[in-house]
Coordinates of C-alpha atoms in Angstrom, one line a residue:
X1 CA 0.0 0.0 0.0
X2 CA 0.7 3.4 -0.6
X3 CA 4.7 4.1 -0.8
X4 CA 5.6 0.9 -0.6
X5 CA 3.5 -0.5 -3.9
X6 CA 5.3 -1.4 -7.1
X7 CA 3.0 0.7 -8.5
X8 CA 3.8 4.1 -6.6
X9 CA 3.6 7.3 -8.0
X10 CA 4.1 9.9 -5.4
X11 CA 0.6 9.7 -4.7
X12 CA -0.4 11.3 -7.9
X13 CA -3.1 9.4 -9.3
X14 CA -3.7 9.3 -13.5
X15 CA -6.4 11.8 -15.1
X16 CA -8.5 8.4 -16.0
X17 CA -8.9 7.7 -12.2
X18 CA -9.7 11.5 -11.4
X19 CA -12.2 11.9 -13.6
X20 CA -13.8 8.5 -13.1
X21 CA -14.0 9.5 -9.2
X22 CA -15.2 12.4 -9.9
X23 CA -19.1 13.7 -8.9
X24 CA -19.1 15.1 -11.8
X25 CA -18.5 11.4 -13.6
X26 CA -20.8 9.8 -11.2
X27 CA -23.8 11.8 -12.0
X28 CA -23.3 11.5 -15.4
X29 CA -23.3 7.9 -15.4
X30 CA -26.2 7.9 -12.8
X31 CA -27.6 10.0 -15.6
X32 CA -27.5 7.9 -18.4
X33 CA -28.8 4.8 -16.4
X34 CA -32.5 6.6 -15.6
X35 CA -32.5 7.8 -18.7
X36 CA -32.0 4.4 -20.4
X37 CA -34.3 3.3 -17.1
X38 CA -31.7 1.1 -16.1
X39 CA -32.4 -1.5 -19.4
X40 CA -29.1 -3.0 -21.2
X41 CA -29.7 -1.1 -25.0
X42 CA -28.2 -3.8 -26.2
X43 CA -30.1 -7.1 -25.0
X44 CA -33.2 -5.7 -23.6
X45 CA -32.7 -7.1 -19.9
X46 CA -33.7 -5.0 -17.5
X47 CA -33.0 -5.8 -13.3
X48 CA -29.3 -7.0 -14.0
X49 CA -26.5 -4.9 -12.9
X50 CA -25.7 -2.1 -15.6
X51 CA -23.2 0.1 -16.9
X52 CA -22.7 3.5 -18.8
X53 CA -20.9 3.7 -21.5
X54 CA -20.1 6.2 -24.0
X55 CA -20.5 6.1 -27.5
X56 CA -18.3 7.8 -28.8
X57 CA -14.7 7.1 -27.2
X58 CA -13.9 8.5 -24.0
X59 CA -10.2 9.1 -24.2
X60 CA -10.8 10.3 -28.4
X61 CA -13.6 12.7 -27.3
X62 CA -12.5 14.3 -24.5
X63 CA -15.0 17.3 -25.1
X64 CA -18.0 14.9 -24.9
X65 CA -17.5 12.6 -21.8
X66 CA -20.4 14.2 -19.8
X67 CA -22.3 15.0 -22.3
X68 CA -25.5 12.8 -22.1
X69 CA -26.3 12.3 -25.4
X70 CA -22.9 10.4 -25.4
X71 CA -23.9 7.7 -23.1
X72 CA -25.7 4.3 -23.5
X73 CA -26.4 1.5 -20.9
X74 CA -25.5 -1.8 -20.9
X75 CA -24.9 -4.7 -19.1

């Protein structure tokens, strides 16, 4: 843990995990799962445990990652 992890960075954590943890992220995906009411887009299940996902690729389209016409559910 911490310091003592391979993985150590000086406790600077990568812009992927920042935004990810961010409120602003989290509503957004909250977001797109009422507005898909929680129903996988792609198989039609609904009660499962789903996921947001944008359409158009996160780390391409930077300027559109909480944008909510971005965003689709699935499982």
């Amino acid at each position: 843990m911490g310091s003592k992890n391979h993985r150590w960075n000086n406790g600077a954590s990568s812009e992927r995990k920042r935004i990810w943890s961010s409120l602003e992220y989290k509503i957004w995906s909250r977001n797109i799962k009422e507005f898909w009411d929680f129903t996988c887009q792609i198989c039609g299940r609904r009660g499962i445990e789903i996921h947001s996902n944008h359409i158009k690729k996160y780390a391409d389209y930077p300027e559109l990652r909480f944008e909510l016409n971005n965003g689709i559910a699935i499982c």
